[in-house]
Each structure stands twice: as structure tokens, then as C-alpha cells.
Amino acid sequence: MIAEYERAQILERSRRGKRHRALQGQVSVLSGAPFGYRYKRKTDHSAAYYEIDERQAGIVRWVYELYTAKSHSIGAITRLLNERQIPTAKETGRWERSTVWAMLRNPAYKGTACFGKTRIAPRMRVTRPLRLRGGVAPRNSANHELPRTEWIEIPVPTIISEETFALANELLKPTRSMPRDARSRRAPCKDC
């Protein structure tokens, strides 16, 4: 019982410390640099910061251009990245749709990395894979996105303009709000 209490106290102190550093604008509280950036560790002379990786940043700009200016779908962008054998962040594996989707939603590229975007909470339902493993969900195993107003913004170097980011997010909205079957339906032609 005492060990559980100590564990809870340590977790709470860590959370408060990270939140305090995030409010001060320190990037060291973020889990890692997103694709397009390199994380530079703290030294005796400077705090930790993100540095733009120009090779990867060019790919980020190209993805945004394909999505906003050339109206490519996320799946089409993923196929192009894989066909051209553009390396992922870890230099191994293939690009996935979820990775491109997360890239288009990441506010760090417009110069504002965010801390505290999600909250860990108890899993609301037991999914089939979980049920097959024994049906027990680990405590606090589900991430829930918090409202944008609760995010803590940390300034980082910009890769794309704020207008391009806003346009990409505007284009992403309709697909999230429509039901899956409505997205797949095509509009009838004037002769139908």
C-alpha cells in the first residue's frame, strides 16, 4: 500500500514538473522531435532545442504541397512516399497513412509544438484483441485528446507557413466529421 502511494506521488510530481517546464517553453518535456526536426540536447551554454533537418523538412513541405495545392489524398501521398523510397524518420520501414495524417495535423511544423495534447484514462471498452489476450485492460491504457485550449504551446522553428497549416487542417475536417459510408459515396452526376 505504501509503495502504491509513493508511486502515485512520484507520478504526480513528474507531471507537475513537466507541466512547469512546458509553461516555461522548454522543448525537453516533449517526447521527441517530429519528422523534419532534430532534437539538440541541453548543454552548459544552451537549453535543449529543435533544429530543422533540411532533408526531412523538404519532404514535409512536399507532403503539405501535395495535400493542399495538388489535392492528393492521404493514401496517394503515402503511396508516392513509398514508391519513391523516401526514408522514414527511422530510415527503415514503410510510410503509413496514419503517419502522413499525423504529420498534417502536427502544429509543430507551423512553429508551435504542443505539450499536453492527450490524457491517459481508463479504457472504456474491451476490444476483441484485448479479449483474446485474457480480457484484462491495463490500468489507464487509453489516450484521449484534450481540447485545444488546454494544450501548452512551445515555440519551435517553422517549416511551413501558418496559412498552409490552416488550409491542411480545414481540408482534414470534413473527412473526420462525416461517417465512413458517406465518405465513400460519390456525388451523382447531373444525368442520374
Short mmCIF file of N, CA and C in Angstrom, two decimals:
data_model
loop_
_atom_site.label_atom_id
_atom_site.label_comp_id
_atom_site.label_asym_id
_atom_site.label_seq_id
_atom_site.Cartn_x
_atom_site.Cartn_y
_atom_site.Cartn_z
N MET A 1 0.82 -1.19 0.00
CA MET A 1 0.00 0.00 0.00
C MET A 1 0.88 1.26 0.00
N ILE A 2 1.93 1.22 0.79
CA ILE A 2 2.83 2.38 0.85
C ILE A 2 3.55 2.57 -0.48
N ALA A 3 3.95 1.46 -1.11
CA ALA A 3 4.63 1.53 -2.42
C ALA A 3 3.71 2.14 -3.46
N GLU A 4 2.42 1.78 -3.46
CA GLU A 4 1.47 2.37 -4.41
C GLU A 4 1.31 3.86 -4.17
N TYR A 5 1.27 4.26 -2.91
CA TYR A 5 1.16 5.68 -2.57
C TYR A 5 2.38 6.45 -3.07
N GLU A 6 3.57 5.89 -2.83
CA GLU A 6 4.81 6.53 -3.30
C GLU A 6 4.84 6.64 -4.82
N ARG A 7 4.40 5.57 -5.50
CA ARG A 7 4.34 5.58 -6.97
C ARG A 7 3.43 6.69 -7.46
N ALA A 8 2.27 6.83 -6.85
CA ALA A 8 1.32 7.89 -7.24
C ALA A 8 1.92 9.27 -6.99
N GLN A 9 2.63 9.43 -5.87
CA GLN A 9 3.26 10.72 -5.57
C GLN A 9 4.34 11.06 -6.58
N ILE A 10 5.16 10.08 -6.94
CA ILE A 10 6.24 10.31 -7.92
C ILE A 10 5.65 10.70 -9.27
N LEU A 11 4.60 9.98 -9.71
CA LEU A 11 3.94 10.30 -10.98
C LEU A 11 3.39 11.72 -10.96
N GLU A 12 2.74 12.11 -9.88
CA GLU A 12 2.15 13.45 -9.79
C GLU A 12 3.24 14.53 -9.80
N ARG A 13 4.33 14.31 -9.09
CA ARG A 13 5.43 15.28 -9.07
C ARG A 13 6.06 15.40 -10.45
N SER A 14 6.22 14.26 -11.15
CA SER A 14 6.79 14.29 -12.50
C SER A 14 5.88 15.07 -13.44
N ARG A 15 4.56 14.82 -13.34
CA ARG A 15 3.59 15.55 -14.18
C ARG A 15 3.66 17.05 -13.94
N ARG A 16 3.71 17.43 -12.67
CA ARG A 16 3.77 18.86 -12.33
C ARG A 16 5.06 19.49 -12.82
N GLY A 17 6.19 18.76 -12.69
CA GLY A 17 7.47 19.28 -13.15
C GLY A 17 7.50 19.47 -14.66
N LYS A 18 6.97 18.49 -15.40
CA LYS A 18 6.93 18.61 -16.87
C LYS A 18 6.03 19.77 -17.28
N ARG A 19 4.89 19.88 -16.63
CA ARG A 19 3.96 20.98 -16.96
C ARG A 19 4.61 22.35 -16.71
N HIS A 20 5.34 22.46 -15.61
CA HIS A 20 6.03 23.71 -15.27
C HIS A 20 7.08 24.05 -16.34
N ARG A 21 7.87 23.04 -16.75
CA ARG A 21 8.89 23.28 -17.78
C ARG A 21 8.25 23.62 -19.12
N ALA A 22 7.11 22.99 -19.42
CA ALA A 22 6.41 23.30 -20.67
C ALA A 22 5.91 24.73 -20.66
N LEU A 23 5.40 25.19 -19.52
CA LEU A 23 4.93 26.58 -19.42
C LEU A 23 6.08 27.57 -19.58
N GLN A 24 7.29 27.14 -19.26
CA GLN A 24 8.47 27.98 -19.44
C GLN A 24 8.98 27.93 -20.88
N GLY A 25 8.41 27.06 -21.71
CA GLY A 25 8.80 26.97 -23.12
C GLY A 25 9.96 26.04 -23.42
N GLN A 26 10.20 25.07 -22.58
CA GLN A 26 11.31 24.14 -22.78
C GLN A 26 10.85 22.94 -23.61
N VAL A 27 11.56 22.65 -24.70
CA VAL A 27 11.20 21.51 -25.55
C VAL A 27 11.60 20.17 -24.95
N SER A 28 12.38 20.18 -23.91
CA SER A 28 12.84 18.92 -23.32
C SER A 28 11.68 18.09 -22.75
N VAL A 29 10.52 18.68 -22.52
CA VAL A 29 9.38 17.93 -21.99
C VAL A 29 8.65 17.14 -23.06
N LEU A 30 8.89 17.46 -24.32
CA LEU A 30 8.24 16.74 -25.41
C LEU A 30 8.91 15.39 -25.60
N SER A 31 8.17 14.43 -26.10
CA SER A 31 8.69 13.06 -26.16
C SER A 31 9.81 12.88 -27.18
N GLY A 32 9.88 13.69 -28.18
CA GLY A 32 10.92 13.59 -29.19
C GLY A 32 10.63 14.54 -30.33
N ALA A 33 11.61 14.77 -31.16
CA ALA A 33 11.42 15.69 -32.28
C ALA A 33 10.62 15.01 -33.38
N PRO A 34 9.63 15.71 -33.94
CA PRO A 34 8.88 15.11 -35.05
C PRO A 34 9.73 15.06 -36.32
N PHE A 35 9.26 14.30 -37.31
CA PHE A 35 9.93 14.20 -38.61
C PHE A 35 10.14 15.61 -39.15
N GLY A 36 11.35 15.94 -39.56
CA GLY A 36 11.67 17.27 -40.06
C GLY A 36 12.55 18.07 -39.10
N TYR A 37 12.66 17.58 -37.88
CA TYR A 37 13.46 18.25 -36.86
C TYR A 37 14.47 17.27 -36.28
N ARG A 38 15.52 17.84 -35.67
CA ARG A 38 16.49 17.08 -34.89
C ARG A 38 16.48 17.65 -33.48
N TYR A 39 16.42 16.79 -32.48
CA TYR A 39 16.45 17.25 -31.09
C TYR A 39 17.89 17.48 -30.68
N LYS A 40 18.20 18.68 -30.20
CA LYS A 40 19.54 19.00 -29.72
C LYS A 40 19.50 19.06 -28.20
N ARG A 41 20.33 18.26 -27.59
CA ARG A 41 20.34 18.17 -26.12
C ARG A 41 20.82 19.46 -25.46
N LYS A 42 20.44 19.57 -24.21
CA LYS A 42 20.87 20.70 -23.39
C LYS A 42 22.37 20.62 -23.17
N THR A 43 23.04 21.77 -23.24
CA THR A 43 24.47 21.84 -22.94
C THR A 43 24.67 22.83 -21.80
N ASP A 44 25.93 23.05 -21.43
CA ASP A 44 26.22 24.04 -20.39
C ASP A 44 25.87 25.45 -20.84
N HIS A 45 25.85 25.66 -22.17
CA HIS A 45 25.65 27.01 -22.70
C HIS A 45 24.25 27.26 -23.26
N SER A 46 23.48 26.20 -23.51
CA SER A 46 22.14 26.40 -24.09
C SER A 46 21.16 25.34 -23.62
N ALA A 47 19.89 25.70 -23.67
CA ALA A 47 18.83 24.76 -23.33
C ALA A 47 18.60 23.83 -24.52
N ALA A 48 17.87 22.77 -24.32
CA ALA A 48 17.54 21.85 -25.41
C ALA A 48 16.66 22.58 -26.43
N TYR A 49 16.79 22.22 -27.71
CA TYR A 49 16.00 22.87 -28.75
C TYR A 49 15.84 21.95 -29.95
N TYR A 50 14.92 22.33 -30.84
CA TYR A 50 14.72 21.61 -32.10
C TYR A 50 15.50 22.34 -33.18
N GLU A 51 16.19 21.57 -34.01
CA GLU A 51 16.89 22.12 -35.16
C GLU A 51 16.26 21.51 -36.41
N ILE A 52 16.05 22.31 -37.43
CA ILE A 52 15.43 21.81 -38.66
C ILE A 52 16.42 20.92 -39.41
N ASP A 53 15.97 19.73 -39.77
CA ASP A 53 16.72 18.82 -40.63
C ASP A 53 16.25 19.13 -42.05
N GLU A 54 17.05 19.81 -42.83
CA GLU A 54 16.61 20.32 -44.14
C GLU A 54 16.14 19.22 -45.09
N ARG A 55 16.78 18.07 -45.06
CA ARG A 55 16.36 16.98 -45.96
C ARG A 55 14.94 16.53 -45.61
N GLN A 56 14.70 16.29 -44.33
CA GLN A 56 13.37 15.87 -43.90
C GLN A 56 12.35 17.01 -44.01
N ALA A 57 12.78 18.24 -43.75
CA ALA A 57 11.87 19.38 -43.84
C ALA A 57 11.37 19.57 -45.27
N GLY A 58 12.23 19.28 -46.26
CA GLY A 58 11.80 19.35 -47.66
C GLY A 58 10.70 18.35 -47.96
N ILE A 59 10.78 17.18 -47.34
CA ILE A 59 9.75 16.16 -47.52
C ILE A 59 8.44 16.62 -46.87
N VAL A 60 8.53 17.24 -45.69
CA VAL A 60 7.34 17.76 -45.01
C VAL A 60 6.66 18.82 -45.88
N ARG A 61 7.44 19.73 -46.42
CA ARG A 61 6.88 20.78 -47.29
C ARG A 61 6.21 20.16 -48.52
N TRP A 62 6.86 19.15 -49.09
CA TRP A 62 6.32 18.47 -50.28
C TRP A 62 4.99 17.79 -49.95
N VAL A 63 4.89 17.13 -48.77
CA VAL A 63 3.65 16.47 -48.35
C VAL A 63 2.53 17.50 -48.21
N TYR A 64 2.82 18.62 -47.58
CA TYR A 64 1.81 19.68 -47.42
C TYR A 64 1.39 20.24 -48.78
N GLU A 65 2.36 20.40 -49.68
CA GLU A 65 2.03 20.90 -51.01
C GLU A 65 1.13 19.92 -51.76
N LEU A 66 1.46 18.63 -51.70
CA LEU A 66 0.64 17.62 -52.36
C LEU A 66 -0.78 17.63 -51.81
N TYR A 67 -0.92 17.80 -50.51
CA TYR A 67 -2.24 17.72 -49.89
C TYR A 67 -3.05 19.01 -50.11
N THR A 68 -2.41 20.16 -49.97
CA THR A 68 -3.16 21.42 -50.05
C THR A 68 -3.27 21.96 -51.47
N ALA A 69 -2.16 22.00 -52.21
CA ALA A 69 -2.17 22.63 -53.53
C ALA A 69 -2.57 21.66 -54.64
N LYS A 70 -2.16 20.40 -54.52
CA LYS A 70 -2.43 19.45 -55.61
C LYS A 70 -3.56 18.48 -55.31
N SER A 71 -4.21 18.64 -54.15
CA SER A 71 -5.40 17.87 -53.76
C SER A 71 -5.20 16.35 -53.78
N HIS A 72 -4.02 15.88 -53.42
CA HIS A 72 -3.78 14.44 -53.30
C HIS A 72 -4.42 13.95 -52.00
N SER A 73 -4.88 12.72 -51.99
CA SER A 73 -5.41 12.13 -50.77
C SER A 73 -4.24 11.66 -49.89
N ILE A 74 -4.54 11.35 -48.64
CA ILE A 74 -3.51 10.87 -47.74
C ILE A 74 -2.96 9.54 -48.23
N GLY A 75 -3.83 8.69 -48.75
CA GLY A 75 -3.40 7.40 -49.29
C GLY A 75 -2.49 7.57 -50.50
N ALA A 76 -2.82 8.53 -51.38
CA ALA A 76 -1.99 8.78 -52.57
C ALA A 76 -0.61 9.32 -52.17
N ILE A 77 -0.58 10.17 -51.16
CA ILE A 77 0.70 10.71 -50.67
C ILE A 77 1.54 9.57 -50.09
N THR A 78 0.91 8.70 -49.32
CA THR A 78 1.62 7.55 -48.74
C THR A 78 2.21 6.66 -49.82
N ARG A 79 1.43 6.39 -50.86
CA ARG A 79 1.93 5.57 -51.98
C ARG A 79 3.12 6.25 -52.66
N LEU A 80 3.03 7.57 -52.89
CA LEU A 80 4.14 8.29 -53.53
C LEU A 80 5.41 8.21 -52.69
N LEU A 81 5.28 8.40 -51.38
CA LEU A 81 6.45 8.33 -50.50
C LEU A 81 7.09 6.95 -50.56
N ASN A 82 6.26 5.90 -50.58
CA ASN A 82 6.79 4.54 -50.64
C ASN A 82 7.36 4.20 -52.02
N GLU A 83 6.69 4.65 -53.09
CA GLU A 83 7.18 4.39 -54.45
C GLU A 83 8.53 5.04 -54.70
N ARG A 84 8.70 6.24 -54.18
CA ARG A 84 9.97 6.96 -54.36
C ARG A 84 11.01 6.54 -53.34
N GLN A 85 10.66 5.61 -52.48
CA GLN A 85 11.55 5.07 -51.45
C GLN A 85 12.16 6.17 -50.59
N ILE A 86 11.32 7.11 -50.20
CA ILE A 86 11.76 8.18 -49.30
C ILE A 86 11.84 7.59 -47.90
N PRO A 87 12.99 7.72 -47.24
CA PRO A 87 13.15 7.10 -45.93
C PRO A 87 12.27 7.74 -44.86
N THR A 88 11.80 6.90 -43.95
CA THR A 88 11.02 7.38 -42.81
C THR A 88 11.97 7.98 -41.78
N ALA A 89 11.43 8.41 -40.66
CA ALA A 89 12.27 9.02 -39.61
C ALA A 89 13.33 8.05 -39.10
N LYS A 90 12.98 6.77 -39.01
CA LYS A 90 13.94 5.78 -38.52
C LYS A 90 14.76 5.15 -39.63
N GLU A 91 14.56 5.63 -40.87
CA GLU A 91 15.30 5.15 -42.03
C GLU A 91 14.97 3.70 -42.39
N THR A 92 13.98 3.12 -41.75
CA THR A 92 13.57 1.75 -42.05
C THR A 92 12.06 1.72 -42.17
N GLY A 93 11.56 0.68 -42.77
CA GLY A 93 10.12 0.51 -42.85
C GLY A 93 9.47 1.34 -43.95
N ARG A 94 8.15 1.30 -43.95
CA ARG A 94 7.36 1.98 -44.97
C ARG A 94 6.56 3.09 -44.33
N TRP A 95 6.14 4.02 -45.16
CA TRP A 95 5.24 5.08 -44.72
C TRP A 95 3.85 4.51 -44.54
N GLU A 96 3.14 4.97 -43.54
CA GLU A 96 1.77 4.54 -43.27
C GLU A 96 0.85 5.76 -43.37
N ARG A 97 -0.41 5.50 -43.68
CA ARG A 97 -1.40 6.58 -43.78
C ARG A 97 -1.50 7.36 -42.47
N SER A 98 -1.45 6.65 -41.36
CA SER A 98 -1.56 7.31 -40.06
C SER A 98 -0.40 8.26 -39.80
N THR A 99 0.78 7.93 -40.32
CA THR A 99 1.94 8.80 -40.15
C THR A 99 1.76 10.10 -40.94
N VAL A 100 1.29 9.99 -42.18
CA VAL A 100 1.05 11.18 -43.01
C VAL A 100 -0.07 12.01 -42.40
N TRP A 101 -1.13 11.35 -41.91
CA TRP A 101 -2.25 12.07 -41.29
C TRP A 101 -1.76 12.83 -40.06
N ALA A 102 -0.93 12.19 -39.22
CA ALA A 102 -0.39 12.85 -38.03
C ALA A 102 0.51 14.02 -38.42
N MET A 103 1.27 13.87 -39.51
CA MET A 103 2.13 14.95 -39.98
C MET A 103 1.30 16.17 -40.38
N LEU A 104 0.19 15.95 -41.05
CA LEU A 104 -0.67 17.05 -41.49
C LEU A 104 -1.37 17.74 -40.32
N ARG A 105 -1.50 17.07 -39.19
CA ARG A 105 -2.16 17.64 -38.02
C ARG A 105 -1.20 18.23 -37.00
N ASN A 106 0.10 18.00 -37.15
CA ASN A 106 1.08 18.41 -36.14
C ASN A 106 1.35 19.90 -36.20
N PRO A 107 0.99 20.67 -35.15
CA PRO A 107 1.20 22.11 -35.16
C PRO A 107 2.66 22.55 -35.04
N ALA A 108 3.57 21.61 -34.75
CA ALA A 108 4.99 21.96 -34.64
C ALA A 108 5.52 22.51 -35.95
N TYR A 109 4.99 22.02 -37.08
CA TYR A 109 5.50 22.46 -38.38
C TYR A 109 5.21 23.92 -38.66
N LYS A 110 4.19 24.49 -38.02
CA LYS A 110 3.91 25.92 -38.18
C LYS A 110 4.61 26.75 -37.12
N GLY A 111 5.42 26.08 -36.27
CA GLY A 111 6.22 26.80 -35.29
C GLY A 111 5.70 26.73 -33.86
N THR A 112 4.75 25.85 -33.59
CA THR A 112 4.17 25.75 -32.26
C THR A 112 4.03 24.29 -31.85
N ALA A 113 5.05 23.75 -31.19
CA ALA A 113 4.94 22.39 -30.66
C ALA A 113 4.03 22.46 -29.43
N CYS A 114 3.27 21.41 -29.19
CA CYS A 114 2.30 21.43 -28.09
C CYS A 114 2.55 20.31 -27.10
N PHE A 115 2.41 20.65 -25.84
CA PHE A 115 2.54 19.69 -24.74
C PHE A 115 1.16 19.50 -24.11
N GLY A 116 0.85 18.29 -23.69
CA GLY A 116 -0.41 18.03 -23.01
C GLY A 116 -1.58 17.91 -23.96
N LYS A 117 -1.35 17.31 -25.15
CA LYS A 117 -2.43 17.16 -26.13
C LYS A 117 -3.37 16.02 -25.77
N THR A 118 -2.88 15.04 -25.02
CA THR A 118 -3.71 13.89 -24.67
C THR A 118 -3.67 13.64 -23.17
N ARG A 119 -4.64 12.87 -22.72
CA ARG A 119 -4.73 12.47 -21.33
C ARG A 119 -4.92 10.96 -21.31
N ILE A 120 -4.19 10.30 -20.43
CA ILE A 120 -4.34 8.85 -20.30
C ILE A 120 -5.50 8.60 -19.34
N ALA A 121 -6.39 7.72 -19.76
CA ALA A 121 -7.58 7.42 -18.97
C ALA A 121 -7.86 5.93 -19.05
N PRO A 122 -8.76 5.44 -18.18
CA PRO A 122 -9.10 4.01 -18.26
C PRO A 122 -9.74 3.67 -19.60
N ARG A 123 -9.44 2.48 -20.09
CA ARG A 123 -10.03 2.01 -21.34
C ARG A 123 -11.53 1.83 -21.13
N MET A 124 -12.32 2.39 -22.05
CA MET A 124 -13.77 2.38 -21.89
C MET A 124 -14.39 1.03 -22.27
N ARG A 125 -13.81 0.34 -23.23
CA ARG A 125 -14.37 -0.95 -23.63
C ARG A 125 -13.25 -1.92 -23.92
N VAL A 126 -13.55 -3.17 -23.79
CA VAL A 126 -12.57 -4.22 -24.04
C VAL A 126 -12.70 -4.63 -25.50
N THR A 127 -11.68 -4.40 -26.28
CA THR A 127 -11.70 -4.72 -27.71
C THR A 127 -11.42 -6.21 -27.91
N ARG A 128 -11.68 -6.69 -29.12
CA ARG A 128 -11.51 -8.12 -29.41
C ARG A 128 -10.07 -8.59 -29.18
N PRO A 129 -9.04 -7.87 -29.70
CA PRO A 129 -7.66 -8.34 -29.43
C PRO A 129 -7.36 -8.40 -27.94
N LEU A 130 -7.90 -7.47 -27.18
CA LEU A 130 -7.68 -7.46 -25.75
C LEU A 130 -8.40 -8.63 -25.09
N ARG A 131 -9.60 -8.92 -25.55
CA ARG A 131 -10.38 -10.03 -25.03
C ARG A 131 -9.67 -11.37 -25.31
N LEU A 132 -9.05 -11.48 -26.49
CA LEU A 132 -8.34 -12.72 -26.84
C LEU A 132 -7.09 -12.92 -25.98
N ARG A 133 -6.53 -11.82 -25.48
CA ARG A 133 -5.34 -11.92 -24.62
C ARG A 133 -5.70 -12.19 -23.16
N GLY A 134 -6.97 -12.28 -22.86
CA GLY A 134 -7.35 -12.56 -21.48
C GLY A 134 -8.40 -11.59 -20.97
N GLY A 135 -8.70 -10.56 -21.72
CA GLY A 135 -9.79 -9.66 -21.37
C GLY A 135 -9.50 -8.64 -20.29
N VAL A 136 -8.27 -8.50 -19.87
CA VAL A 136 -7.96 -7.53 -18.83
C VAL A 136 -7.23 -6.35 -19.44
N ALA A 137 -7.83 -5.17 -19.30
CA ALA A 137 -7.18 -3.96 -19.80
C ALA A 137 -6.26 -3.41 -18.73
N PRO A 138 -5.01 -3.07 -19.11
CA PRO A 138 -4.14 -2.46 -18.10
C PRO A 138 -4.74 -1.14 -17.65
N ARG A 139 -4.46 -0.78 -16.44
CA ARG A 139 -4.99 0.49 -15.93
C ARG A 139 -4.56 1.65 -16.81
N ASN A 140 -5.44 2.60 -17.00
CA ASN A 140 -5.14 3.83 -17.72
C ASN A 140 -4.39 3.57 -19.03
N SER A 141 -5.02 2.82 -19.91
CA SER A 141 -4.33 2.42 -21.13
C SER A 141 -4.83 3.12 -22.38
N ALA A 142 -5.78 4.04 -22.26
CA ALA A 142 -6.34 4.69 -23.44
C ALA A 142 -5.99 6.18 -23.44
N ASN A 143 -5.58 6.69 -24.61
CA ASN A 143 -5.30 8.12 -24.74
C ASN A 143 -6.54 8.83 -25.27
N HIS A 144 -6.85 9.95 -24.66
CA HIS A 144 -7.98 10.78 -25.11
C HIS A 144 -7.44 12.17 -25.40
N GLU A 145 -7.78 12.71 -26.58
CA GLU A 145 -7.31 14.03 -26.96
C GLU A 145 -8.03 15.09 -26.14
N LEU A 146 -7.27 16.04 -25.62
CA LEU A 146 -7.83 17.15 -24.84
C LEU A 146 -8.24 18.29 -25.77
N PRO A 147 -9.10 19.18 -25.32
CA PRO A 147 -9.46 20.34 -26.15
C PRO A 147 -8.23 21.21 -26.42
N ARG A 148 -8.19 21.84 -27.57
CA ARG A 148 -7.05 22.66 -28.00
C ARG A 148 -6.71 23.75 -26.97
N THR A 149 -7.70 24.24 -26.26
CA THR A 149 -7.47 25.32 -25.28
C THR A 149 -6.60 24.86 -24.11
N GLU A 150 -6.53 23.56 -23.86
CA GLU A 150 -5.74 23.05 -22.74
C GLU A 150 -4.29 22.71 -23.12
N TRP A 151 -3.96 22.77 -24.41
CA TRP A 151 -2.60 22.46 -24.84
C TRP A 151 -1.67 23.59 -24.43
N ILE A 152 -0.44 23.25 -24.11
CA ILE A 152 0.59 24.25 -23.79
C ILE A 152 1.48 24.38 -25.02
N GLU A 153 1.57 25.58 -25.57
CA GLU A 153 2.33 25.81 -26.81
C GLU A 153 3.77 26.17 -26.49
N ILE A 154 4.68 25.56 -27.24
CA ILE A 154 6.12 25.80 -27.09
C ILE A 154 6.65 26.22 -28.45
N PRO A 155 7.28 27.39 -28.56
CA PRO A 155 7.77 27.84 -29.87
C PRO A 155 8.95 27.00 -30.37
N VAL A 156 8.90 26.63 -31.65
CA VAL A 156 9.97 25.89 -32.34
C VAL A 156 10.14 26.52 -33.72
N PRO A 157 11.24 26.22 -34.43
CA PRO A 157 11.42 26.78 -35.78
C PRO A 157 10.31 26.31 -36.73
N THR A 158 9.89 27.19 -37.64
CA THR A 158 8.80 26.86 -38.56
C THR A 158 9.33 26.18 -39.83
N ILE A 159 8.55 25.23 -40.32
CA ILE A 159 8.87 24.55 -41.58
C ILE A 159 7.89 24.98 -42.66
N ILE A 160 6.62 25.14 -42.29
CA ILE A 160 5.60 25.59 -43.24
C ILE A 160 4.91 26.83 -42.70
N SER A 161 4.23 27.55 -43.57
CA SER A 161 3.54 28.76 -43.12
C SER A 161 2.28 28.41 -42.35
N GLU A 162 1.83 29.35 -41.55
CA GLU A 162 0.61 29.14 -40.77
C GLU A 162 -0.61 28.99 -41.68
N GLU A 163 -0.59 29.69 -42.81
CA GLU A 163 -1.72 29.60 -43.76
C GLU A 163 -1.81 28.19 -44.36
N THR A 164 -0.66 27.61 -44.72
CA THR A 164 -0.64 26.26 -45.29
C THR A 164 -1.15 25.25 -44.27
N PHE A 165 -0.73 25.40 -43.01
CA PHE A 165 -1.17 24.50 -41.95
C PHE A 165 -2.68 24.63 -41.73
N ALA A 166 -3.18 25.86 -41.72
CA ALA A 166 -4.61 26.09 -41.52
C ALA A 166 -5.41 25.47 -42.67
N LEU A 167 -4.91 25.62 -43.90
CA LEU A 167 -5.60 25.04 -45.06
C LEU A 167 -5.63 23.52 -44.96
N ALA A 168 -4.52 22.91 -44.57
CA ALA A 168 -4.46 21.45 -44.43
C ALA A 168 -5.46 20.97 -43.38
N ASN A 169 -5.53 21.67 -42.25
CA ASN A 169 -6.47 21.28 -41.21
C ASN A 169 -7.92 21.49 -41.62
N GLU A 170 -8.16 22.51 -42.43
CA GLU A 170 -9.51 22.74 -42.94
C GLU A 170 -9.92 21.62 -43.89
N LEU A 171 -8.97 21.16 -44.70
CA LEU A 171 -9.25 20.05 -45.62
C LEU A 171 -9.42 18.72 -44.88
N LEU A 172 -8.78 18.58 -43.72
CA LEU A 172 -8.91 17.35 -42.94
C LEU A 172 -10.24 17.26 -42.21
N LYS A 173 -10.84 18.39 -41.87
CA LYS A 173 -12.06 18.40 -41.07
C LYS A 173 -13.22 17.62 -41.67
N PRO A 174 -13.60 17.83 -42.93
CA PRO A 174 -14.79 17.12 -43.43
C PRO A 174 -14.67 15.61 -43.36
N THR A 175 -13.50 15.07 -43.58
CA THR A 175 -13.36 13.61 -43.57
C THR A 175 -13.52 13.05 -42.17
N ARG A 176 -13.16 13.82 -41.15
CA ARG A 176 -13.32 13.32 -39.79
C ARG A 176 -14.76 13.41 -39.33
N SER A 177 -15.50 14.41 -39.77
CA SER A 177 -16.85 14.61 -39.25
C SER A 177 -17.89 13.76 -39.98
N MET A 178 -17.60 13.33 -41.21
CA MET A 178 -18.56 12.53 -41.96
C MET A 178 -18.46 11.06 -41.57
N PRO A 179 -19.57 10.35 -41.57
CA PRO A 179 -19.50 8.91 -41.33
C PRO A 179 -18.74 8.21 -42.45
N ARG A 180 -18.15 7.07 -42.14
CA ARG A 180 -17.30 6.35 -43.10
C ARG A 180 -18.05 6.05 -44.40
N ASP A 181 -19.32 5.61 -44.33
CA ASP A 181 -20.04 5.27 -45.57
C ASP A 181 -20.34 6.51 -46.41
N ALA A 182 -20.51 7.67 -45.77
CA ALA A 182 -20.77 8.89 -46.52
C ALA A 182 -19.53 9.36 -47.27
N ARG A 183 -18.35 9.08 -46.69
CA ARG A 183 -17.11 9.48 -47.37
C ARG A 183 -16.88 8.67 -48.63
N SER A 184 -17.34 7.43 -48.64
CA SER A 184 -17.09 6.57 -49.79
C SER A 184 -18.12 6.77 -50.91
N ARG A 185 -19.27 7.39 -50.58
CA ARG A 185 -20.28 7.62 -51.61
C ARG A 185 -19.83 8.71 -52.56
N ARG A 186 -20.15 8.54 -53.81
CA ARG A 186 -19.81 9.56 -54.80
C ARG A 186 -21.04 10.40 -55.08
N ALA A 187 -20.81 11.63 -55.43
CA ALA A 187 -21.92 12.51 -55.76
C ALA A 187 -22.50 12.08 -57.11
N PRO A 188 -23.82 12.02 -57.24
CA PRO A 188 -24.40 11.61 -58.52
C PRO A 188 -24.17 12.67 -59.58
N CYS A 189 -24.04 12.21 -60.81
CA CYS A 189 -23.86 13.16 -61.91
C CYS A 189 -25.20 13.78 -62.27
N LYS A 190 -25.19 14.82 -63.07
CA LYS A 190 -26.44 15.53 -63.38
C LYS A 190 -27.41 14.68 -64.21
N ASP A 191 -26.92 13.62 -64.87
CA ASP A 191 -27.79 12.77 -65.69
C ASP A 191 -28.48 11.68 -64.85
N CYS A 192 -27.98 11.40 -63.64
CA CYS A 192 -28.55 10.31 -62.84
C CYS A 192 -29.84 10.70 -62.15
#
